[in-house]
PDB file of C-alpha atoms and ligand atoms in Angstrom:
ATOM      1  CA  MET A   1      -8.528   0.542 -20.482  1.00 47.00           C
ATOM      2  CA  GLY A   2      -6.348   2.389 -22.817  1.00 61.00           C
ATOM      3  CA  LEU A   3      -2.993   1.471 -20.715  1.00 68.00           C
ATOM      4  CA  VAL A   4      -4.072  -1.935 -19.823  1.00 70.00           C
ATOM      5  CA  GLY A   5      -6.008  -3.631 -23.083  1.00 70.00           C
ATOM      6  CA  ASN A   6      -6.885  -7.078 -22.890  1.00 73.00           C
ATOM      7  CA  ASN A   7      -4.626  -7.918 -19.359  1.00 87.00           C
ATOM      8  CA  LEU A   8      -7.253  -6.531 -17.039  1.00 90.00           C
ATOM      9  CA  TYR A   9      -8.759  -9.110 -14.402  1.00 93.00           C
ATOM     10  CA  GLN A  10     -10.979  -9.244 -11.266  1.00 92.00           C
ATOM     11  CA  PRO A  11     -10.414 -10.913  -7.885  1.00 92.00           C
ATOM     12  CA  GLU A  12     -12.939 -13.116  -6.465  1.00 88.00           C
ATOM     13  CA  LEU A  13     -15.454 -11.096  -3.947  1.00 91.00           C
ATOM     14  CA  GLY A  14     -14.218 -11.052  -0.495  1.00 93.00           C
ATOM     15  CA  ALA A  15     -15.606 -11.657   3.038  1.00 94.00           C
ATOM     16  CA  PRO A  16     -14.376 -11.619   6.548  1.00 97.00           C
ATOM     17  CA  SER A  17     -13.501 -15.439   6.728  1.00 97.00           C
ATOM     18  CA  ARG A  18     -10.953 -15.125   4.016  1.00 96.00           C
ATOM     19  CA  LEU A  19      -8.976 -12.555   6.412  1.00 98.00           C
ATOM     20  CA  GLU A  20      -9.130 -14.357   9.598  1.00 97.00           C
ATOM     21  CA  THR A  21      -5.452 -15.798   8.509  1.00 96.00           C
ATOM     22  CA  VAL A  22      -3.960 -12.040   9.787  1.00 98.00           C
ATOM     23  CA  HIS A  23      -7.110 -10.159  11.068  1.00 98.00           C
ATOM     24  CA  CYS A  24      -9.161 -10.782  14.384  1.00 98.00           C
ATOM     25  CA  GLU A  25     -11.962 -12.786  13.709  1.00 98.00           C
ATOM     26  CA  ASN A  26     -14.586 -10.425  15.790  1.00 98.00           C
ATOM     27  CA  TYR A  27     -12.911  -6.936  14.406  1.00 98.00           C
ATOM     28  CA  LEU A  28     -13.783  -8.380  10.803  1.00 98.00           C
ATOM     29  CA  TRP A  29     -16.997  -9.774  11.671  1.00 98.00           C
ATOM     30  CA  ASP A  30     -18.263  -6.500  13.647  1.00 98.00           C
ATOM     31  CA  LEU A  31     -17.070  -4.484  10.681  1.00 98.00           C
ATOM     32  CA  TRP A  32     -18.827  -6.483   8.143  1.00 98.00           C
ATOM     33  CA  HIS A  33     -22.213  -6.640  10.149  1.00 98.00           C
ATOM     34  CA  ASP A  34     -21.866  -2.593  10.787  1.00 98.00           C
ATOM     35  CA  ARG A  35     -21.151  -3.553  14.440  1.00 98.00           C
ATOM     36  CA  LEU A  36     -18.339  -1.271  15.688  1.00 98.00           C
ATOM     37  CA  ASP A  37     -19.087   1.169  17.974  1.00 98.00           C
ATOM     38  CA  ASP A  38     -19.223   4.857  17.280  1.00 98.00           C
ATOM     39  CA  LYS A  39     -15.283   5.713  18.540  1.00 98.00           C
ATOM     40  CA  ALA A  40     -14.024   3.033  15.984  1.00 98.00           C
ATOM     41  CA  MET A  41     -15.564   4.097  12.984  1.00 98.00           C
ATOM     42  CA  ARG A  42     -14.421   7.751  13.960  1.00 98.00           C
ATOM     43  CA  ARG A  43     -10.959   5.987  14.118  1.00 98.00           C
ATOM     44  CA  ILE A  44     -11.527   4.764  10.609  1.00 98.00           C
ATOM     45  CA  GLY A  45     -12.978   7.958   9.442  1.00 98.00           C
ATOM     46  CA  LEU A  46     -15.427   6.631   6.492  1.00 97.00           C
ATOM     47  CA  PRO A  47     -19.486   6.117   6.741  1.00 97.00           C
ATOM     48  CA  TRP A  48     -20.082   2.340   7.305  1.00 98.00           C
ATOM     49  CA  SER A  49     -22.017   1.093   4.056  1.00 98.00           C
ATOM     50  CA  VAL A  50     -22.719  -2.242   1.950  1.00 97.00           C
ATOM     51  CA  PRO A  51     -20.720  -0.809  -1.172  1.00 97.00           C
ATOM     52  CA  LEU A  52     -18.240   0.267   1.419  1.00 97.00           C
ATOM     53  CA  MET A  53     -18.093  -3.378   2.693  1.00 97.00           C
ATOM     54  CA  ALA A  54     -17.860  -5.058  -0.426  1.00 97.00           C
ATOM     55  CA  ARG A  55     -15.126  -2.738  -1.977  1.00 96.00           C
ATOM     56  CA  THR A  56     -13.044  -3.121   1.619  1.00 98.00           C
ATOM     57  CA  PHE A  57     -12.759  -6.903   1.617  1.00 98.00           C
ATOM     58  CA  THR A  58     -12.424  -7.383  -2.222  1.00 98.00           C
ATOM     59  CA  ALA A  59      -9.453  -5.209  -2.623  1.00 98.00           C
ATOM     60  CA  PRO A  60      -6.970  -7.602  -0.496  1.00 98.00           C
ATOM     61  CA  LEU A  61      -7.969 -10.448  -2.669  1.00 98.00           C
ATOM     62  CA  GLY A  62      -7.110  -8.155  -5.475  1.00 98.00           C
ATOM     63  CA  THR A  63      -3.583  -7.444  -4.149  1.00 98.00           C
ATOM     64  CA  LEU A  64      -3.262 -11.161  -3.571  1.00 98.00           C
ATOM     65  CA  LYS A  65      -4.215 -11.593  -7.453  1.00 98.00           C
ATOM     66  CA  THR A  66      -1.973  -8.778  -8.307  1.00 98.00           C
ATOM     67  CA  ALA A  67       0.869 -10.405  -6.226  1.00 98.00           C
ATOM     68  CA  GLU A  68       0.437 -13.542  -8.360  1.00 98.00           C
ATOM     69  CA  LEU A  69       0.290 -12.071 -11.545  1.00 97.00           C
ATOM     70  CA  ALA A  70       3.326 -10.327 -10.786  1.00 98.00           C
ATOM     71  CA  LEU A  71       5.017 -13.676  -9.983  1.00 98.00           C
ATOM     72  CA  ASN A  72       3.885 -15.251 -13.222  1.00 97.00           C
ATOM     73  CA  HIS A  73       4.729 -11.660 -15.621  1.00 95.00           C
ATOM     74  CA  GLY A  74       7.223  -9.684 -13.470  1.00 97.00           C
ATOM     75  CA  ILE A  75       5.189  -6.772 -13.174  1.00 97.00           C
ATOM     76  CA  ALA A  76       1.638  -6.107 -12.417  1.00 97.00           C
ATOM     77  CA  CYS A  77      -0.889  -3.331 -11.105  1.00 97.00           C
ATOM     78  CA  HIS A  78      -3.918  -3.194  -8.732  1.00 98.00           C
ATOM     79  CA  LEU A  79      -5.801  -0.451  -9.190  1.00 96.00           C
ATOM     80  CA  ALA A  80      -7.121  -0.429  -5.485  1.00 98.00           C
ATOM     81  CA  GLY A  81      -4.874  -1.256  -2.211  1.00 98.00           C
ATOM     82  CA  GLY A  82      -2.551   0.054   0.094  1.00 98.00           C
ATOM     83  CA  THR A  83      -4.416   0.482   3.163  1.00 98.00           C
ATOM     84  CA  HIS A  84      -1.579   0.089   5.392  1.00 98.00           C
ATOM     85  CA  HIS A  85      -2.952   2.147   8.621  1.00 98.00           C
ATOM     86  CA  ALA A  86      -5.249  -0.882   9.110  1.00 98.00           C
ATOM     87  CA  HIS A  87      -4.580  -3.187  12.369  1.00 98.00           C
ATOM     88  CA  TYR A  88      -4.979  -6.975  13.663  1.00 98.00           C
ATOM     89  CA  ASP A  89      -8.424  -5.614  15.464  1.00 98.00           C
ATOM     90  CA  PHE A  90      -9.024  -2.054  14.382  1.00 98.00           C
ATOM     91  CA  GLY A  91      -9.112   0.298  11.762  1.00 98.00           C
ATOM     92  CA  SER A  92      -7.669   3.729  11.475  1.00 98.00           C
ATOM     93  CA  GLY A  93      -6.910   6.440   8.573  1.00 97.00           C
ATOM     94  CA  PHE A  94      -9.573   5.186   6.071  1.00 98.00           C
ATOM     95  CA  CYS A  95      -7.545   1.479   6.040  1.00 98.00           C
ATOM     96  CA  MET A  96      -9.968  -1.090   7.623  1.00 98.00           C
ATOM     97  CA  VAL A  97      -8.342  -4.054   6.502  1.00 98.00           C
ATOM     98  CA  ASN A  98      -4.589  -4.471   5.903  1.00 98.00           C
ATOM     99  CA  ASP A  99      -4.261  -5.852   1.989  1.00 98.00           C
ATOM    100  CA  LEU A 100      -0.369  -5.880   2.117  1.00 99.00           C
ATOM    101  CA  ALA A 101      -0.207  -7.814   5.152  1.00 98.00           C
ATOM    102  CA  PHE A 102      -2.714 -10.106   4.440  1.00 98.00           C
ATOM    103  CA  THR A 103      -1.028 -10.657   0.732  1.00 98.00           C
ATOM    104  CA  ALA A 104       2.278 -11.400   2.135  1.00 98.00           C
ATOM    105  CA  HIS A 105       1.235 -13.715   4.921  1.00 98.00           C
ATOM    106  CA  GLU A 106      -0.692 -15.798   2.350  1.00 98.00           C
ATOM    107  CA  LEU A 107       2.327 -16.019  -0.548  1.00 98.00           C
ATOM    108  CA  ILE A 108       4.271 -17.191   2.170  1.00 98.00           C
ATOM    109  CA  ASN A 109       2.211 -19.301   3.883  1.00 98.00           C
ATOM    110  CA  ALA A 110       1.064 -20.946   0.310  1.00 98.00           C
ATOM    111  CA  GLY A 111       4.983 -21.415  -0.254  1.00 98.00           C
ATOM    112  CA  LYS A 112       4.756 -19.025  -3.770  1.00 98.00           C
ATOM    113  CA  VAL A 113       7.510 -17.271  -2.002  1.00 98.00           C
ATOM    114  CA  HIS A 114      10.394 -17.416   0.624  1.00 98.00           C
ATOM    115  CA  ASN A 115      10.312 -13.669   1.421  1.00 98.00           C
ATOM    116  CA  VAL A 116       8.349 -10.715   0.667  1.00 98.00           C
ATOM    117  CA  LEU A 117       9.579  -6.809   0.445  1.00 99.00           C
ATOM    118  CA  ILE A 118       6.844  -4.466   1.161  1.00 99.00           C
ATOM    119  CA  PHE A 119       8.082  -1.099   0.160  1.00 99.00           C
ATOM    120  CA  ASP A 120       5.875   1.819   1.061  1.00 99.00           C
ATOM    121  CA  LEU A 121       6.089   5.001  -0.699  1.00 98.00           C
ATOM    122  CA  ASP A 122       2.716   6.459   0.692  1.00 98.00           C
ATOM    123  CA  VAL A 123       3.632   9.902   2.327  1.00 98.00           C
ATOM    124  CA  HIS A 124       1.913   8.477   5.847  1.00 98.00           C
ATOM    125  CA  GLN A 125       3.748   5.576   7.897  1.00 98.00           C
ATOM    126  CA  GLY A 126       2.979   2.104   7.437  1.00 98.00           C
ATOM    127  CA  ASP A 127       2.204   1.661  10.796  1.00 98.00           C
ATOM    128  CA  GLY A 128      -0.463  -0.877  10.357  1.00 98.00           C
ATOM    129  CA  THR A 129       1.421  -3.271   8.018  1.00 98.00           C
ATOM    130  CA  ALA A 130       4.507  -2.858  10.193  1.00 98.00           C
ATOM    131  CA  ALA A 131       2.623  -4.044  13.345  1.00 98.00           C
ATOM    132  CA  MET A 132       0.635  -6.906  11.265  1.00 98.00           C
ATOM    133  CA  CYS A 133       4.388  -7.921   9.744  1.00 98.00           C
ATOM    134  CA  GLN A 134       6.622  -7.696  12.803  1.00 98.00           C
ATOM    135  CA  HIS A 135       6.606 -10.893  14.216  1.00 97.00           C
ATOM    136  CA  ASN A 136       7.275 -12.455  10.899  1.00 98.00           C
ATOM    137  CA  PRO A 137      10.876 -12.709   9.699  1.00 98.00           C
ATOM    138  CA  TYR A 138      10.065 -13.723   6.156  1.00 98.00           C
ATOM    139  CA  ILE A 139       8.467 -10.021   5.263  1.00 98.00           C
ATOM    140  CA  PHE A 140      10.429  -7.331   5.367  1.00 98.00           C
ATOM    141  CA  THR A 141       8.872  -4.218   5.653  1.00 98.00           C
ATOM    142  CA  CYS A 142      10.248  -0.711   4.606  1.00 99.00           C
ATOM    143  CA  SER A 143       8.701   2.899   4.612  1.00 98.00           C
ATOM    144  CA  ILE A 144       9.461   6.289   3.577  1.00 98.00           C
ATOM    145  CA  HIS A 145       7.266   8.580   4.457  1.00 98.00           C
ATOM    146  CA  CYS A 146       6.746  12.129   6.050  1.00 98.00           C
ATOM    147  CA  GLU A 147       7.728  12.132   9.474  1.00 97.00           C
ATOM    148  CA  LYS A 148       5.524  14.574  10.860  1.00 96.00           C
ATOM    149  CA  ASN A 149       2.464  13.871   9.506  1.00 97.00           C
ATOM    150  CA  PHE A 150      -0.383  11.055  10.356  1.00 97.00           C
ATOM    151  CA  PRO A 151       0.226   8.520  12.208  1.00 97.00           C
ATOM    152  CA  PHE A 152       1.818  10.246  15.223  1.00 91.00           C
ATOM    153  CA  ARG A 153       2.046   7.350  17.346  1.00 94.00           C
ATOM    154  CA  LYS A 154       4.089   5.305  15.009  1.00 97.00           C
ATOM    155  CA  VAL A 155       4.868   1.376  14.940  1.00 98.00           C
ATOM    156  CA  SER A 156       8.324   0.681  14.011  1.00 98.00           C
ATOM    157  CA  SER A 157       8.866  -1.030  10.500  1.00 98.00           C
ATOM    158  CA  ASP A 158      12.236  -3.039   9.576  1.00 98.00           C
ATOM    159  CA  LEU A 159      13.496   0.169   7.730  1.00 98.00           C
ATOM    160  CA  ASP A 160      11.601   3.607   8.685  1.00 98.00           C
ATOM    161  CA  ILE A 161      12.864   6.899   6.679  1.00 98.00           C
ATOM    162  CA  GLY A 162      11.129   9.929   8.278  1.00 98.00           C
ATOM    163  CA  LEU A 163      11.405  12.401   5.721  1.00 98.00           C
ATOM    164  CA  PRO A 164      11.610  16.546   6.596  1.00 98.00           C
ATOM    165  CA  ASN A 165       8.617  18.180   5.377  1.00 98.00           C
ATOM    166  CA  HIS A 166       8.626  19.869   1.949  1.00 97.00           C
ATOM    167  CA  ILE A 167      11.600  17.752   0.680  1.00 98.00           C
ATOM    168  CA  GLN A 168      11.583  17.923  -2.922  1.00 98.00           C
ATOM    169  CA  ASP A 169      12.044  15.560  -6.133  1.00 98.00           C
ATOM    170  CA  ALA A 170      16.068  15.318  -6.213  1.00 98.00           C
ATOM    171  CA  GLU A 171      16.787  14.769  -2.901  1.00 98.00           C
ATOM    172  CA  TYR A 172      13.250  12.574  -2.411  1.00 98.00           C
ATOM    173  CA  LEU A 173      14.252  10.346  -5.295  1.00 98.00           C
ATOM    174  CA  ALA A 174      18.104   9.645  -4.325  1.00 98.00           C
ATOM    175  CA  ILE A 175      16.577   8.392  -1.153  1.00 98.00           C
ATOM    176  CA  VAL A 176      14.105   6.113  -2.666  1.00 98.00           C
ATOM    177  CA  HIS A 177      17.007   4.964  -5.284  1.00 98.00           C
ATOM    178  CA  GLU A 178      19.283   4.129  -2.706  1.00 98.00           C
ATOM    179  CA  THR A 179      16.951   2.571  -0.007  1.00 98.00           C
ATOM    180  CA  LEU A 180      15.346   0.262  -2.787  1.00 98.00           C
ATOM    181  CA  GLU A 181      18.563  -0.752  -4.377  1.00 98.00           C
ATOM    182  CA  GLY A 182      19.912  -1.241  -0.589  1.00 98.00           C
ATOM    183  CA  LEU A 183      17.082  -3.603   0.075  1.00 98.00           C
ATOM    184  CA  LEU A 184      17.236  -5.780  -3.026  1.00 98.00           C
ATOM    185  CA  GLN A 185      20.851  -6.726  -2.218  1.00 98.00           C
ATOM    186  CA  ASP A 186      20.453  -6.956   1.208  1.00 98.00           C
ATOM    187  CA  VAL A 187      17.057  -8.577   1.833  1.00 98.00           C
ATOM    188  CA  ASN A 188      16.643 -10.228  -1.797  1.00 98.00           C
ATOM    189  CA  PRO A 189      13.371 -10.453  -2.043  1.00 98.00           C
ATOM    190  CA  ASP A 190      11.059 -13.153  -3.989  1.00 98.00           C
ATOM    191  CA  ILE A 191       8.652 -10.596  -4.917  1.00 99.00           C
ATOM    192  CA  VAL A 192       8.411  -6.445  -3.485  1.00 99.00           C
ATOM    193  CA  LEU A 193       4.824  -5.144  -2.691  1.00 99.00           C
ATOM    194  CA  TYR A 194       4.851  -1.650  -4.095  1.00 99.00           C
ATOM    195  CA  ASP A 195       2.950   0.987  -2.164  1.00 99.00           C
ATOM    196  CA  ALA A 196       2.814   3.919  -4.587  1.00 98.00           C
ATOM    197  CA  GLY A 197       0.891   6.344  -2.776  1.00 98.00           C
ATOM    198  CA  VAL A 198       0.414   9.475  -4.550  1.00 98.00           C
ATOM    199  CA  ASP A 199      -0.028  11.758  -1.458  1.00 98.00           C
ATOM    200  CA  VAL A 200       3.624  12.734  -1.623  1.00 98.00           C
ATOM    201  CA  TRP A 201       2.456  15.422  -4.284  1.00 98.00           C
ATOM    202  CA  GLU A 202       2.906  18.809  -3.334  1.00 98.00           C
ATOM    203  CA  HIS A 203      -0.621  19.786  -4.082  1.00 97.00           C
ATOM    204  CA  ASP A 204      -2.111  16.874  -2.001  1.00 97.00           C
ATOM    205  CA  GLY A 205      -4.647  17.886   0.529  1.00 92.00           C
ATOM    206  CA  LEU A 206      -2.633  15.976   3.341  1.00 95.00           C
ATOM    207  CA  GLY A 207       0.642  15.045   2.105  1.00 94.00           C
ATOM    208  CA  LYS A 208       3.489  17.600   3.535  1.00 96.00           C
ATOM    209  CA  LEU A 209       5.940  17.596   0.582  1.00 98.00           C
ATOM    210  CA  ASP A 210       6.649  19.060  -2.465  1.00 98.00           C
ATOM    211  CA  ILE A 211       7.044  16.090  -4.809  1.00 98.00           C
ATOM    212  CA  THR A 212       5.949  17.429  -8.302  1.00 98.00           C
ATOM    213  CA  TRP A 213       4.066  15.266 -10.721  1.00 98.00           C
ATOM    214  CA  GLN A 214       7.000  14.642 -12.911  1.00 98.00           C
ATOM    215  CA  GLY A 215       8.407  13.413  -9.603  1.00 98.00           C
ATOM    216  CA  ILE A 216       6.106  10.893  -8.838  1.00 98.00           C
ATOM    217  CA  GLU A 217       6.083   9.626 -12.847  1.00 98.00           C
ATOM    218  CA  LYS A 218      10.112   9.412 -12.284  1.00 98.00           C
ATOM    219  CA  ARG A 219       9.816   7.596  -8.813  1.00 98.00           C
ATOM    220  CA  ASP A 220       7.530   4.850 -10.060  1.00 98.00           C
ATOM    221  CA  ALA A 221       9.693   4.717 -13.281  1.00 98.00           C
ATOM    222  CA  LEU A 222      12.625   4.028 -10.878  1.00 98.00           C
ATOM    223  CA  VAL A 223      11.101   1.894  -8.574  1.00 98.00           C
ATOM    224  CA  LEU A 224       9.478  -0.445 -11.265  1.00 98.00           C
ATOM    225  CA  LYS A 225      13.395  -0.590 -13.537  1.00 98.00           C
ATOM    226  CA  THR A 226      15.398  -1.145 -10.154  1.00 98.00           C
ATOM    227  CA  CYS A 227      13.023  -3.958  -9.376  1.00 98.00           C
ATOM    228  CA  GLN A 228      13.183  -5.140 -13.160  1.00 98.00           C
ATOM    229  CA  GLN A 229      16.705  -4.629 -13.235  1.00 98.00           C
ATOM    230  CA  TYR A 230      17.642  -7.100 -10.206  1.00 98.00           C
ATOM    231  CA  GLY A 231      14.912  -9.356 -11.417  1.00 98.00           C
ATOM    232  CA  VAL A 232      12.347  -9.493  -8.985  1.00 98.00           C
ATOM    233  CA  PRO A 233       8.648  -9.166  -9.363  1.00 98.00           C
ATOM    234  CA  VAL A 234       6.747  -6.179  -8.306  1.00 98.00           C
ATOM    235  CA  ALA A 235       3.026  -5.585  -7.465  1.00 98.00           C
ATOM    236  CA  THR A 236       1.862  -2.161  -6.923  1.00 98.00           C
ATOM    237  CA  VAL A 237      -0.840  -1.081  -5.319  1.00 98.00           C
ATOM    238  CA  ILE A 238      -2.303   2.507  -5.138  1.00 98.00           C
ATOM    239  CA  GLY A 239      -2.322   3.891  -1.885  1.00 98.00           C
ATOM    240  CA  GLY A 240      -3.290   7.028  -0.571  1.00 98.00           C
ATOM    241  CA  GLY A 241      -4.000  10.336  -2.686  1.00 97.00           C
ATOM    242  CA  TYR A 242      -6.258  13.346  -1.514  1.00 97.00           C
ATOM    243  CA  ASP A 243      -8.293  15.734  -4.097  1.00 96.00           C
ATOM    244  CA  SER A 244     -11.665  16.992  -4.370  1.00 96.00           C
ATOM    245  CA  ASP A 245     -10.935  16.819  -7.912  1.00 97.00           C
ATOM    246  CA  HIS A 246     -11.564  13.174  -8.708  1.00 96.00           C
ATOM    247  CA  LEU A 247     -10.713  12.827 -12.025  1.00 97.00           C
ATOM    248  CA  ARG A 248      -7.118  14.665 -11.509  1.00 97.00           C
ATOM    249  CA  LEU A 249      -6.810  12.121  -8.474  1.00 98.00           C
ATOM    250  CA  ALA A 250      -7.875   9.190 -10.619  1.00 97.00           C
ATOM    251  CA  LYS A 251      -4.821  10.245 -13.196  1.00 98.00           C
ATOM    252  CA  ARG A 252      -2.654  10.485  -9.930  1.00 98.00           C
ATOM    253  CA  HIS A 253      -3.316   7.204  -9.414  1.00 98.00           C
ATOM    254  CA  ALA A 254      -2.606   5.928 -12.642  1.00 97.00           C
ATOM    255  CA  ILE A 255       0.878   7.341 -12.931  1.00 98.00           C
ATOM    256  CA  VAL A 256       2.464   3.753 -11.823  1.00 98.00           C
ATOM    257  CA  VAL A 257       0.135   1.864 -13.976  1.00 97.00           C
ATOM    258  CA  SER A 258       1.220   4.206 -16.913  1.00 96.00           C
ATOM    259  CA  GLN A 259       5.003   3.624 -15.946  1.00 97.00           C
ATOM    260  CA  ALA A 260       4.422   0.170 -15.611  1.00 96.00           C
ATOM    261  CA  ALA A 261       2.801  -0.093 -19.105  1.00 93.00           C
ATOM    262  CA  ARG A 262       5.870   1.736 -20.861  1.00 92.00           C
ATOM    263  CA  LEU A 263       8.404  -1.060 -19.593  1.00 90.00           C
TER     264      LEU A 263
HETATM  265 ZN1  LIG B 301      -1.384   8.147   2.895  1.00 61.36          ZN
END
């Protein structure tokens, strides 16, 4: 609360019907009612529960609300979202529904924007987002990720940059900066949806890069400032991050919010 003051918003509660614009109806309702088979649940990797469903179906509406706030205020941050491994009719890698694909399509269909850039810096490739947006010429997907990491069968984004294991701050930040500037110039998006995954951290449980805590701070400041310089609204989602120390993990996810609060 210290970071955000009174500027705190809540999305409406989610339900399967709200996501039928981008996901398979049968999949959504089978997930909601715990009717998916064991294989499908193993692929998701989380045990089904009522609170998990509430969170899962509400988070995409939070991403949409964040994007709408960003369109009005320039920058807005979501305290969830970034479930980029969710596909049209199946979930994967702790992701069940795809908030990024949902939000991009909603904004375009509602006429709120002409085009969207999804800039995904989670350490894992954004395969679900790529698959769900590849038919839409008004959504540009970019994923900068660790090449030799999950998902091992990748789906092509509009731009993929696969990084080698153990890349360090300076090289990583240069790639992020150069790529983002190029995309803001070439794609000229009306909004950036920024997946600020913090599993690029050197001590993350599932990342394989050597990005320091300060490196993540610099990265998030860089992305936000660059969007601001180009006059493009940016909505952030937290993406991935893995740590048995949950307080430390929450602080890591808060980096992007603290960098936004400084602008
Ligand atoms: Zn990840």
